[in-house]
CSV table of C-alpha atoms in Angstrom, one decimal:
chain,number,residue,atom,x,y,z
A,1,MET,CA,3.3,-3.4,-5.6
A,2,SER,CA,0.7,-5.8,-4.1
A,3,LYS,CA,-2.7,-6.2,-5.8
A,4,LYS,CA,-4.3,-4.6,-2.7
A,5,ALA,CA,-1.9,-1.7,-2.9
A,6,LYS,CA,-2.8,-1.3,-6.6
A,7,VAL,CA,-6.5,-1.1,-5.7
A,8,PHE,CA,-5.7,1.9,-3.4
A,9,THR,CA,-3.4,3.4,-5.9
A,10,ASN,CA,-5.9,3.2,-8.7
A,11,SER,CA,-8.7,4.4,-6.3
A,12,PHE,CA,-6.5,7.4,-5.6
A,13,LEU,CA,-5.9,8.0,-9.3
A,14,TYR,CA,-9.6,7.6,-10.3
A,15,SER,CA,-10.7,9.8,-7.4
A,16,PHE,CA,-8.0,12.4,-8.1
A,17,ASN,CA,-9.1,12.4,-11.8
A,18,SER,CA,-12.8,12.8,-10.9
A,19,LEU,CA,-12.2,15.4,-8.2
A,20,LEU,CA,-9.8,17.4,-10.4
A,21,LEU,CA,-12.4,17.6,-13.2
A,22,LYS,CA,-15.1,18.5,-10.7
A,23,ALA,CA,-12.9,21.1,-9.1
A,24,VAL,CA,-12.3,22.7,-12.5
A,25,ASN,CA,-16.0,22.6,-13.2
A,26,PHE,CA,-16.5,24.4,-9.9
A,27,LEU,CA,-14.1,27.1,-10.9
A,28,LEU,CA,-15.9,27.4,-14.2
A,29,ILE,CA,-19.3,27.8,-12.5
A,30,PRO,CA,-19.1,31.7,-12.6
A,31,VAL,CA,-18.2,31.5,-16.3
A,32,TYR,CA,-20.9,29.1,-17.3
A,33,THR,CA,-23.7,30.7,-15.2
A,34,ALA,CA,-22.7,34.1,-16.6
A,35,PHE,CA,-22.9,33.0,-20.2
A,36,LEU,CA,-25.6,30.2,-19.9
A,37,THR,CA,-29.1,31.1,-18.8
A,38,THR,CA,-30.9,28.6,-16.4
A,39,ALA,CA,-32.8,27.5,-19.5
A,40,ASP,CA,-29.5,26.9,-21.4
A,41,TYR,CA,-28.2,24.9,-18.4
A,42,GLY,CA,-31.5,22.9,-18.4
A,43,THR,CA,-31.0,22.1,-22.1
A,44,THR,CA,-27.5,20.8,-21.7
A,45,ASN,CA,-28.5,18.7,-18.7
A,46,LEU,CA,-31.5,17.2,-20.5
A,47,ALA,CA,-29.2,16.4,-23.5
A,48,SER,CA,-26.6,14.9,-21.2
A,49,ASN,CA,-29.1,12.6,-19.5
A,50,PHE,CA,-30.6,11.6,-22.9
A,51,ASN,CA,-27.1,10.8,-24.2
A,52,THR,CA,-26.4,8.5,-21.2
A,53,VAL,CA,-29.6,6.6,-21.7
A,54,ALA,CA,-29.1,6.3,-25.5
A,55,THR,CA,-25.5,5.2,-25.1
A,56,CYS,CA,-26.5,2.4,-22.8
A,57,PHE,CA,-29.3,1.3,-25.1
A,58,VAL,CA,-27.2,1.4,-28.2
A,59,ALA,CA,-24.3,-0.6,-26.6
A,60,PHE,CA,-26.6,-3.2,-25.1
A,61,SER,CA,-24.8,-2.6,-21.8
A,62,LEU,CA,-21.7,-4.4,-23.3
A,63,TYR,CA,-19.5,-2.0,-21.3
A,64,THR,CA,-20.2,-4.1,-18.2
A,65,SER,CA,-18.8,-7.2,-20.0
A,66,VAL,CA,-15.5,-5.5,-20.8
A,67,ILE,CA,-14.4,-5.5,-17.2
A,68,ARG,CA,-15.9,-8.9,-16.3
A,69,PHE,CA,-14.6,-10.8,-19.4
A,70,TYR,CA,-11.1,-9.4,-19.0
A,71,VAL,CA,-10.7,-11.5,-15.9
A,72,ASP,CA,-11.5,-14.6,-18.0
A,73,LEU,CA,-9.6,-13.7,-21.2
A,74,LYS,CA,-6.5,-11.9,-20.0
A,75,GLU,CA,-4.3,-15.0,-20.3
A,76,ASN,CA,-5.4,-15.5,-23.9
A,77,SER,CA,-4.2,-12.3,-25.8
A,78,GLU,CA,-5.6,-13.4,-29.2
A,79,ALA,CA,-9.1,-14.0,-27.7
A,80,LEU,CA,-8.9,-10.7,-25.9
A,81,LYS,CA,-8.0,-8.8,-29.1
A,82,ARG,CA,-10.9,-10.4,-30.9
A,83,PHE,CA,-13.2,-9.6,-28.0
A,84,TYR,CA,-12.3,-5.9,-28.1
A,85,GLY,CA,-12.6,-5.8,-31.9
A,86,THR,CA,-16.0,-7.5,-31.9
A,87,LEU,CA,-17.3,-5.0,-29.3
A,88,VAL,CA,-16.0,-2.0,-31.3
A,89,LEU,CA,-17.6,-3.1,-34.6
A,90,PHE,CA,-20.9,-4.3,-33.0
A,91,ILE,CA,-21.4,-1.1,-30.9
A,92,GLY,CA,-20.4,1.1,-33.8
A,93,GLY,CA,-22.9,-0.6,-36.2
A,94,SER,CA,-25.7,-0.5,-33.5
A,95,SER,CA,-25.1,3.2,-32.9
A,96,VAL,CA,-25.4,4.1,-36.6
A,97,VAL,CA,-28.7,2.2,-36.8
A,98,PHE,CA,-30.0,4.1,-33.8
A,99,LEU,CA,-29.0,7.4,-35.3
A,100,MET,CA,-30.9,6.6,-38.5
A,101,PHE,CA,-34.1,5.7,-36.6
A,102,SER,CA,-33.8,8.8,-34.4
A,103,LEU,CA,-33.7,11.0,-37.5
A,104,LEU,CA,-36.8,9.3,-38.9
A,105,LEU,CA,-38.6,9.8,-35.5
A,106,LYS,CA,-37.4,13.3,-34.8
A,107,ASP,CA,-40.9,14.8,-34.4
A,108,TRP,CA,-41.8,12.2,-31.8
A,109,ILE,CA,-38.5,12.8,-30.0
A,110,ILE,CA,-39.1,16.5,-29.8
A,111,ARG,CA,-42.7,16.1,-28.5
A,112,ILE,CA,-41.9,13.6,-25.8
A,113,LEU,CA,-38.3,14.3,-24.7
A,114,PHE,CA,-37.3,17.8,-25.8
A,115,ASP,CA,-40.4,20.0,-25.4
A,116,GLY,CA,-39.5,23.5,-26.3
A,117,ILE,CA,-36.1,22.8,-27.8
A,118,ASP,CA,-35.4,23.2,-31.5
A,119,PHE,CA,-34.4,20.1,-33.5
A,120,TYR,CA,-31.9,22.1,-35.7
A,121,PRO,CA,-29.3,22.4,-34.6
A,122,THR,CA,-29.6,21.5,-30.9
A,123,ILE,CA,-31.2,18.0,-30.9
A,124,LEU,CA,-29.4,17.0,-34.1
A,125,ILE,CA,-26.0,17.7,-32.4
A,126,VAL,CA,-27.1,15.5,-29.5
A,127,LEU,CA,-28.0,12.6,-31.8
A,128,LEU,CA,-24.8,12.9,-33.8
A,129,ASN,CA,-22.8,12.6,-30.6
A,130,ILE,CA,-24.1,9.2,-29.6
A,131,PRO,CA,-22.0,6.9,-31.8
A,132,PHE,CA,-18.7,8.7,-30.8
A,133,SER,CA,-19.8,8.9,-27.1
A,134,CYS,CA,-20.0,5.1,-27.2
A,135,MET,CA,-16.4,4.8,-28.2
A,136,HIS,CA,-15.3,7.0,-25.3
A,137,SER,CA,-17.2,4.9,-22.8
A,138,LEU,CA,-15.9,1.6,-24.2
A,139,TYR,CA,-12.3,2.8,-24.0
A,140,GLN,CA,-12.7,3.9,-20.4
A,141,ASN,CA,-14.0,0.5,-19.4
A,142,ILE,CA,-11.1,-1.2,-21.3
A,143,LEU,CA,-8.6,0.8,-19.2
A,144,GLN,CA,-10.5,0.1,-16.1
A,145,GLY,CA,-10.6,-3.6,-16.7
A,146,ARG,CA,-6.9,-3.7,-17.3
A,147,GLN,CA,-6.4,-1.7,-14.1
A,148,GLU,CA,-4.5,1.1,-16.0
A,149,GLY,CA,-5.4,3.8,-13.6
A,150,LYS,CA,-2.6,6.2,-14.7
A,151,LYS,CA,-3.5,6.0,-18.4
A,152,TYR,CA,-7.2,6.4,-17.6
A,153,THR,CA,-6.4,9.5,-15.6
A,154,VAL,CA,-4.1,11.1,-18.2
A,155,THR,CA,-6.5,10.5,-21.1
A,156,SER,CA,-9.5,11.8,-19.0
A,157,ILE,CA,-7.7,15.0,-18.1
A,158,PHE,CA,-6.7,15.6,-21.7
A,159,TYR,CA,-10.3,14.9,-22.9
A,160,PHE,CA,-11.8,17.2,-20.4
A,161,SER,CA,-9.2,20.0,-21.0
A,162,PHE,CA,-9.9,19.9,-24.7
A,163,MET,CA,-13.6,20.2,-24.1
A,164,VAL,CA,-13.2,23.1,-21.7
A,165,SER,CA,-11.1,24.9,-24.2
A,166,LEU,CA,-13.7,24.5,-26.9
A,167,ASN,CA,-16.4,25.6,-24.5
A,168,MET,CA,-14.5,28.8,-23.9
A,169,ILE,CA,-14.4,29.4,-27.6
A,170,PHE,CA,-18.0,28.5,-28.4
A,171,VAL,CA,-19.8,29.6,-25.2
A,172,VAL,CA,-17.7,32.5,-23.9
A,173,GLY,CA,-16.1,33.8,-27.2
A,174,MET,CA,-18.9,33.1,-29.7
A,175,LYS,CA,-21.7,33.2,-27.2
A,176,MET,CA,-23.5,30.1,-28.7
A,177,GLY,CA,-25.2,29.2,-25.4
A,178,ALA,CA,-26.3,25.6,-25.0
A,179,ASN,CA,-25.4,24.8,-28.6
A,180,GLY,CA,-21.8,25.7,-27.9
A,181,VAL,CA,-21.6,23.2,-25.1
A,182,LEU,CA,-23.2,20.5,-27.2
A,183,LEU,CA,-21.0,21.2,-30.2
A,184,SER,CA,-17.8,21.1,-28.0
A,185,THR,CA,-18.9,17.6,-26.8
A,186,LEU,CA,-19.5,16.4,-30.3
A,187,ILE,CA,-16.1,17.6,-31.6
A,188,VAL,CA,-14.1,16.1,-28.7
A,189,ASN,CA,-15.9,12.8,-28.9
A,190,ILE,CA,-15.2,12.5,-32.7
A,191,LEU,CA,-11.5,13.2,-32.2
A,192,PHE,CA,-11.3,10.9,-29.1
A,193,ALA,CA,-12.9,8.0,-31.0
A,194,ILE,CA,-10.2,8.3,-33.6
A,195,PHE,CA,-7.6,8.3,-30.9
A,196,VAL,CA,-9.1,5.2,-29.3
A,197,ILE,CA,-8.8,3.2,-32.5
A,198,PHE,CA,-5.3,4.4,-33.1
A,199,ASP,CA,-4.2,3.6,-29.6
A,200,LEU,CA,-5.7,0.1,-29.5
A,201,LYS,CA,-4.1,-0.7,-32.8
A,202,ARG,CA,-0.7,0.8,-31.8
A,203,LEU,CA,-0.6,-1.4,-28.7
A,204,ASN,CA,-1.8,-4.5,-30.6
A,205,LEU,CA,-4.8,-4.8,-28.4
A,206,ILE,CA,-7.5,-5.2,-31.0
A,207,ARG,CA,-8.3,-7.3,-34.0
A,208,PHE,CA,-11.3,-6.1,-36.0
A,209,CYS,CA,-13.7,-8.9,-36.5
A,210,ILE,CA,-17.1,-10.2,-35.4
A,211,ASP,CA,-16.4,-13.3,-33.2
A,212,PHE,CA,-20.0,-14.5,-32.8
A,213,LYS,CA,-19.1,-16.9,-30.0
A,214,LEU,CA,-17.5,-14.1,-27.9
A,215,LEU,CA,-20.3,-11.7,-28.9
A,216,LYS,CA,-23.0,-14.2,-27.9
A,217,SER,CA,-21.3,-14.8,-24.5
A,218,ALA,CA,-20.9,-11.0,-23.9
A,219,LEU,CA,-24.5,-10.3,-24.9
A,220,LYS,CA,-25.7,-13.2,-22.7
A,221,TYR,CA,-24.0,-11.4,-19.8
A,222,SER,CA,-24.8,-7.8,-20.7
A,223,VAL,CA,-28.4,-7.9,-22.1
A,224,PRO,CA,-29.9,-9.0,-18.8
A,225,LEU,CA,-28.2,-6.0,-17.3
A,226,MET,CA,-29.8,-3.6,-19.7
A,227,PRO,CA,-32.9,-3.1,-17.6
A,228,HIS,CA,-30.6,-2.4,-14.7
A,229,ASP,CA,-28.6,0.2,-16.5
A,230,LEU,CA,-31.5,1.7,-18.4
A,231,SER,CA,-33.7,2.0,-15.2
A,232,ALA,CA,-30.8,3.6,-13.3
A,233,TYR,CA,-30.3,6.2,-16.1
A,234,THR,CA,-33.9,6.7,-17.3
A,235,ALA,CA,-35.3,7.9,-14.0
A,236,PRO,CA,-33.1,11.1,-13.8
A,237,LEU,CA,-34.0,11.8,-17.5
A,238,ILE,CA,-37.7,11.4,-16.8
A,239,SER,CA,-37.4,13.6,-13.7
A,240,LYS,CA,-36.0,16.4,-15.8
A,241,ILE,CA,-38.6,15.9,-18.5
A,242,ILE,CA,-41.3,16.3,-15.9
A,243,LEU,CA,-39.6,19.4,-14.5
A,244,ASN,CA,-39.5,20.8,-18.0
A,245,LYS,CA,-43.2,20.1,-18.7
A,246,SER,CA,-44.4,21.1,-15.2
A,247,PHE,CA,-42.4,24.3,-14.8
A,248,ALA,CA,-39.7,25.3,-17.4
A,249,LEU,CA,-36.2,24.6,-18.6
A,250,SER,CA,-35.0,27.0,-15.9
A,251,SER,CA,-36.1,24.4,-13.2
A,252,VAL,CA,-34.2,21.8,-15.1
A,253,GLY,CA,-31.2,24.2,-15.0
A,254,LEU,CA,-31.4,24.7,-11.2
A,255,TYR,CA,-31.8,21.0,-10.6
A,256,GLY,CA,-28.9,20.3,-13.1
A,257,LEU,CA,-26.6,22.6,-11.1
A,258,ALA,CA,-27.6,20.8,-7.9
A,259,THR,CA,-27.0,17.4,-9.4
A,260,GLN,CA,-23.6,18.6,-10.7
A,261,LEU,CA,-22.5,19.5,-7.2
A,262,SER,CA,-23.9,16.4,-5.5
A,263,SER,CA,-22.5,14.2,-8.1
A,264,VAL,CA,-19.0,14.8,-6.7
A,265,THR,CA,-19.9,12.3,-4.0
A,266,ASP,CA,-21.0,9.6,-6.5
A,267,MET,CA,-18.0,10.3,-8.7
A,268,VAL,CA,-15.8,9.4,-5.8
A,269,GLN,CA,-17.7,6.2,-5.1
A,270,MET,CA,-17.6,5.3,-8.7
A,271,SER,CA,-13.9,6.0,-9.0
A,272,VAL,CA,-13.1,3.9,-6.0
A,273,ASN,CA,-15.3,1.1,-7.3
A,274,MET,CA,-13.6,1.2,-10.6
A,275,ALA,CA,-10.4,0.1,-8.8
A,276,PHE,CA,-12.2,-2.0,-6.2
A,277,ALA,CA,-14.3,-4.2,-8.6
A,278,PRO,CA,-11.5,-5.9,-10.5
A,279,TRP,CA,-9.6,-6.6,-7.3
A,280,PHE,CA,-12.9,-7.8,-5.6
A,281,TYR,CA,-13.5,-10.2,-8.5
A,282,GLU,CA,-10.1,-11.7,-8.1
A,283,LYS,CA,-10.7,-12.2,-4.4
A,284,LEU,CA,-14.0,-13.9,-5.0
A,285,LYS,CA,-12.3,-16.1,-7.6
A,286,GLN,CA,-9.9,-17.3,-4.8
A,287,ASN,CA,-12.9,-18.3,-2.8
A,288,THR,CA,-11.1,-18.5,0.6
A,289,PRO,CA,-12.2,-17.1,4.0
A,290,GLN,CA,-9.0,-15.1,4.1
A,291,ALA,CA,-9.8,-13.4,0.8
A,292,LYS,CA,-13.3,-12.5,1.8
A,293,GLU,CA,-12.1,-11.2,5.2
A,294,GLU,CA,-9.7,-8.9,3.4
A,295,VAL,CA,-12.6,-7.6,1.3
A,296,VAL,CA,-14.6,-6.8,4.4
A,297,LYS,CA,-11.8,-5.1,6.1
A,298,THR,CA,-11.3,-2.9,3.0
A,299,ALA,CA,-15.0,-1.9,2.9
A,300,GLN,CA,-15.3,-0.2,6.3
A,301,PRO,CA,-12.6,2.5,5.8
A,302,LEU,CA,-14.0,3.3,2.4
A,303,MET,CA,-17.4,3.9,3.9
A,304,TRP,CA,-15.8,6.4,6.4
A,305,VAL,CA,-14.0,8.2,3.5
A,306,TYR,CA,-17.3,8.4,1.6
A,307,GLY,CA,-19.0,9.9,4.7
A,308,ILE,CA,-16.5,12.7,5.0
A,309,ILE,CA,-17.0,13.6,1.3
A,310,PHE,CA,-20.8,13.4,1.7
A,311,LEU,CA,-20.7,15.7,4.6
A,312,ALA,CA,-18.4,18.2,2.9
A,313,VAL,CA,-20.7,18.5,-0.2
A,314,GLY,CA,-23.9,18.4,1.8
A,315,LEU,CA,-22.8,21.2,4.2
A,316,PHE,CA,-20.8,23.6,1.9
A,317,SER,CA,-22.6,23.4,-1.4
A,318,GLN,CA,-24.5,26.5,-0.3
A,319,GLU,CA,-21.4,28.6,0.0
A,320,VAL,CA,-20.1,27.3,-3.4
A,321,ILE,CA,-23.3,28.3,-5.2
A,322,LEU,CA,-23.8,31.6,-3.4
A,323,ILE,CA,-20.2,32.7,-4.0
A,324,MET,CA,-19.6,31.3,-7.5
A,325,ALA,CA,-22.9,31.2,-9.4
A,326,GLN,CA,-25.1,34.0,-10.6
A,327,ASP,CA,-28.0,35.1,-8.4
A,328,SER,CA,-30.5,33.3,-10.7
A,329,TYR,CA,-29.0,30.0,-9.6
A,330,ALA,CA,-28.9,30.9,-5.8
A,331,LEU,CA,-31.6,28.5,-4.6
A,332,ALA,CA,-30.2,25.5,-6.4
A,333,TRP,CA,-28.2,24.6,-3.2
A,334,LYS,CA,-31.3,23.7,-1.2
A,335,VAL,CA,-31.9,20.5,-3.0
A,336,VAL,CA,-28.2,19.4,-2.9
A,337,PRO,CA,-28.5,17.9,0.7
A,338,LEU,CA,-31.4,15.7,-0.4
A,339,LEU,CA,-29.4,14.4,-3.4
A,340,VAL,CA,-26.4,13.8,-1.1
A,341,VAL,CA,-28.5,11.8,1.3
A,342,ALA,CA,-29.7,9.7,-1.6
A,343,LEU,CA,-26.2,9.0,-2.7
A,344,SER,CA,-25.0,8.2,0.8
A,345,ILE,CA,-27.6,5.5,0.9
A,346,LYS,CA,-26.3,4.3,-2.5
A,347,SER,CA,-22.8,3.8,-1.0
A,348,ILE,CA,-24.0,0.4,0.5
A,349,TYR,CA,-25.2,-0.6,-3.0
A,350,TYR,CA,-21.7,-0.5,-4.6
A,351,PHE,CA,-20.3,-3.2,-2.3
A,352,TYR,CA,-23.2,-5.6,-2.6
A,353,VAL,CA,-23.9,-5.2,-6.3
A,354,ASN,CA,-20.3,-6.3,-7.1
A,355,VAL,CA,-21.2,-9.7,-5.8
A,356,LEU,CA,-24.0,-9.9,-8.3
A,357,PHE,CA,-21.8,-8.6,-11.2
A,358,TYR,CA,-19.2,-11.3,-10.4
A,359,TYR,CA,-21.6,-14.3,-10.5
A,360,LYS,CA,-22.8,-14.3,-14.1
A,361,SER,CA,-26.1,-16.1,-13.3
A,362,ALA,CA,-26.7,-13.6,-10.5
A,363,ALA,CA,-26.0,-10.6,-12.6
A,364,LYS,CA,-29.3,-11.2,-14.4
A,365,LYS,CA,-31.1,-10.4,-11.2
A,366,ILE,CA,-29.7,-6.9,-10.7
A,367,PHE,CA,-32.4,-5.4,-12.9
A,368,ILE,CA,-35.0,-6.4,-10.3
A,369,ALA,CA,-33.5,-3.9,-7.8
A,370,THR,CA,-32.8,-1.1,-10.2
A,371,MET,CA,-36.0,-1.4,-12.1
A,372,SER,CA,-38.0,-1.4,-8.9
A,373,GLY,CA,-36.1,1.7,-7.7
A,374,SER,CA,-36.6,3.3,-11.1
A,375,ILE,CA,-40.3,2.7,-11.1
A,376,VAL,CA,-40.6,4.1,-7.6
A,377,ASN,CA,-38.6,7.1,-8.7
A,378,ILE,CA,-40.7,7.8,-11.7
A,379,VAL,CA,-44.0,7.4,-9.8
A,380,ALA,CA,-42.7,9.6,-7.0
A,381,SER,CA,-41.5,12.2,-9.5
A,382,PHE,CA,-44.9,12.3,-11.2
A,383,LEU,CA,-46.6,12.8,-7.8
A,384,LEU,CA,-44.1,15.2,-6.1
A,385,ILE,CA,-42.4,17.3,-8.8
A,386,PRO,CA,-45.6,19.1,-10.0
A,387,VAL,CA,-46.2,20.1,-6.3
A,388,TYR,CA,-42.7,20.6,-4.9
A,389,ASP,CA,-40.6,21.4,-8.0
A,390,ILE,CA,-36.9,20.4,-7.7
A,391,TYR,CA,-37.4,19.3,-4.0
A,392,GLY,CA,-39.9,16.7,-5.2
A,393,ALA,CA,-37.2,15.3,-7.5
A,394,GLY,CA,-34.7,15.1,-4.6
A,395,ILE,CA,-37.2,13.3,-2.4
A,396,ALA,CA,-38.0,10.9,-5.2
A,397,GLN,CA,-34.3,10.1,-5.4
A,398,ILE,CA,-34.1,9.2,-1.7
A,399,VAL,CA,-37.1,6.9,-1.8
A,400,SER,CA,-35.8,5.1,-4.9
A,401,ARG,CA,-32.3,4.6,-3.5
A,402,LEU,CA,-33.8,3.0,-0.4
A,403,VAL,CA,-35.8,0.5,-2.5
A,404,THR,CA,-32.9,-0.3,-4.8
A,405,VAL,CA,-30.3,-0.8,-2.1
A,406,SER,CA,-32.6,-3.0,0.0
A,407,ILE,CA,-33.4,-5.3,-2.9
A,408,VAL,CA,-29.7,-5.6,-3.9
A,409,VAL,CA,-28.6,-6.4,-0.4
A,410,ILE,CA,-31.2,-9.1,-0.1
A,411,ILE,CA,-30.4,-10.8,-3.4
A,412,SER,CA,-26.6,-10.4,-2.9
A,413,ARG,CA,-26.6,-12.1,0.6
A,414,ARG,CA,-28.5,-15.0,-0.8
A,415,VAL,CA,-26.0,-15.5,-3.7
A,416,ASP,CA,-22.8,-15.1,-1.6
A,417,ASN,CA,-22.7,-13.8,2.0
A,418,VAL,CA,-19.2,-12.3,1.6
A,419,GLY,CA,-19.4,-11.0,5.2
A,420,PHE,CA,-20.0,-7.3,4.8
A,421,LYS,CA,-21.1,-5.7,8.1
A,422,LEU,CA,-24.5,-4.3,7.0
A,423,HIS,CA,-25.5,-3.0,10.4
A,424,LYS,CA,-22.2,-1.0,10.6
A,425,MET,CA,-22.7,0.4,7.0
A,426,VAL,CA,-26.3,1.5,7.8
A,427,GLY,CA,-25.1,3.0,11.1
A,428,MET,CA,-22.5,5.1,9.3
A,429,VAL,CA,-25.0,6.3,6.7
A,430,VAL,CA,-27.5,7.3,9.5
A,431,LEU,CA,-24.7,9.1,11.4
A,432,ASN,CA,-23.8,11.0,8.3
A,433,ILE,CA,-27.4,12.1,7.6
A,434,LEU,CA,-27.7,13.3,11.2
A,435,PHE,CA,-24.6,15.4,10.9
A,436,ILE,CA,-25.8,16.9,7.6
A,437,THR,CA,-29.2,17.7,9.1
A,438,GLY,CA,-27.7,19.3,12.2
A,439,GLY,CA,-25.1,21.3,10.3
A,440,LEU,CA,-27.7,22.8,7.9
A,441,TYR,CA,-30.2,24.0,10.6
A,442,PHE,CA,-29.3,27.7,10.3
A,443,SER,CA,-28.9,27.5,6.5
A,444,TYR,CA,-32.5,26.5,6.0
A,445,THR,CA,-34.0,28.6,8.8
A,446,ARG,CA,-32.0,31.9,8.6
A,447,PHE,CA,-29.4,32.1,5.9
A,448,ASP,CA,-30.9,30.4,2.9
A,449,THR,CA,-29.9,33.1,0.3
A,450,GLN,CA,-27.0,34.8,2.0
A,451,PHE,CA,-23.4,33.8,2.9
A,452,SER,CA,-22.7,34.0,6.7
A,453,LEU,CA,-19.4,33.5,8.4
A,454,ILE,CA,-21.2,32.5,11.6
A,455,ASN,CA,-23.1,29.9,9.7
A,456,PHE,CA,-20.0,28.7,7.9
A,457,GLY,CA,-18.2,28.3,11.3
A,458,TYR,CA,-21.1,26.4,12.7
A,459,LYS,CA,-20.9,24.0,9.8
A,460,MET,CA,-17.1,23.6,10.2
A,461,ILE,CA,-17.7,22.4,13.8
A,462,PHE,CA,-19.9,19.6,12.5
A,463,PHE,CA,-17.5,18.7,9.8
A,464,ALA,CA,-14.5,18.6,12.1
A,465,ALA,CA,-16.3,16.5,14.7
A,466,TYR,CA,-17.3,13.9,12.0
A,467,THR,CA,-13.9,13.9,10.5
A,468,GLY,CA,-12.4,13.3,13.9
A,469,ILE,CA,-14.7,10.3,14.6
A,470,ALA,CA,-13.9,8.9,11.1
A,471,CYS,CA,-10.1,9.2,11.6
A,472,PHE,CA,-10.3,7.5,15.0
A,473,ALA,CA,-12.3,4.7,13.5
A,474,MET,CA,-9.7,4.3,10.7
A,475,LYS,CA,-6.5,4.8,12.7
A,476,LYS,CA,-5.2,1.3,11.9
A,477,ASP,CA,-6.0,1.7,8.2
A,478,ILE,CA,-4.4,5.2,8.1
A,479,LYS,CA,-1.2,3.8,9.7
A,480,ALA,CA,-1.1,0.9,7.2
A,481,LEU,CA,-1.7,3.2,4.3
A,482,PHE,CA,1.2,5.5,5.2
A,483,GLU,CA,3.5,2.5,5.8
A,484,ASN,CA,2.5,1.2,2.3
A,485,ILE,CA,3.2,4.6,0.7
A,486,LYS,CA,6.6,4.8,2.4
A,487,LEU,CA,7.5,1.3,1.3
A,488,ASN,CA,6.4,1.7,-2.3
A,489,TYR,CA,7.0,5.4,-3.1
A,490,ILE,CA,9.6,6.8,-0.7
A,491,LYS,CA,13.1,5.5,-1.3
């Protein structure tokens, strides 16, 4: 299989994995919304966002170095084993220190971050989860860097299935509410961390040590990226904190369900980028016009695929929520299109930011874009959320994405003008937004809280028209893809 074919294969595996997990989550919406109040849902979402920020902080963004340094160390197996071992020990020690300080500062954490939520047992479970969550994230990035899409998919499905099983026991069976979800996450992460160590040792991929030279190089690469990662994850956390303080945990719950649905689009983008980035780095390393041209030709069909998914989620999230969720969650759909628009703008970001991640000196500049976008998001959230509730949070997301993407594009083109067709990318995003807006006219004006077959059919017309345009634009790529599948998989 060619390396380009491997990119598409891994993209399919990552996307299949993400969509499968999301699909199962959709099917579980009636269960979770029946046994979790909107306040419970708000608690779990707030905890999840905090965990993401804390994990990034504890790990010093070293996850980013796992993929990038694999390209440099893959020919030296001993150095690579020492590199993995160094990261495991360093991140493990850092997370334990963070946990100790968090327990000492628990009153401050409750007052600032978790207003109205009990420390015992809820917040304590959240804090105990952080060290083990770090191991899960590290292992995922190791598999991604090694381009082991199949193994990544299998382990992710097993991880998710085990968590869902525990949720059924704790949330449905024992009716533990938000604490049941959090306890399930903790148990699964503990067991998965044990598996990670066992698997890396079994495959002789790790040597436990602290190689200060490798650690210094990795930190030199990753620490400048911390403002980038933290700003990207902190803004959603602050938005939910403001929602909680301005309204209630129930608003956080509605917004959480909306972000869960809209995140399908970003999951696909991230999944594709997980396969695209290692291949992209290798193409830049070749540093030839042909290699860059191949990258550009790959980007355009990906944008069309993203557009189809954006439109599907933006148009039909209303039906999903009205049919599958309890009535108390009904209005959550109305903010989903705003979040989808923000994520459609972000699609341009993934292509340009990979350029900055490749060039180690340029990677230090990424924080300028993400921090600027985060500051805009936070300011907009403070101004809009107290007035417009969850819609204010959605608008803040759109504004911040515009700022972040604009800055990344400007910096990236100065570092290496790979040749991405920016005007075409922007045109595809605008076209997608227009189709979302037109398709939702009757949803917002006449059928906001009721399912209508007429409205559903109206949306299907918009979706079919856009899909037809996308398929026509990708006809050569679709033909090439089928030929590749026939060549590699059909004997």
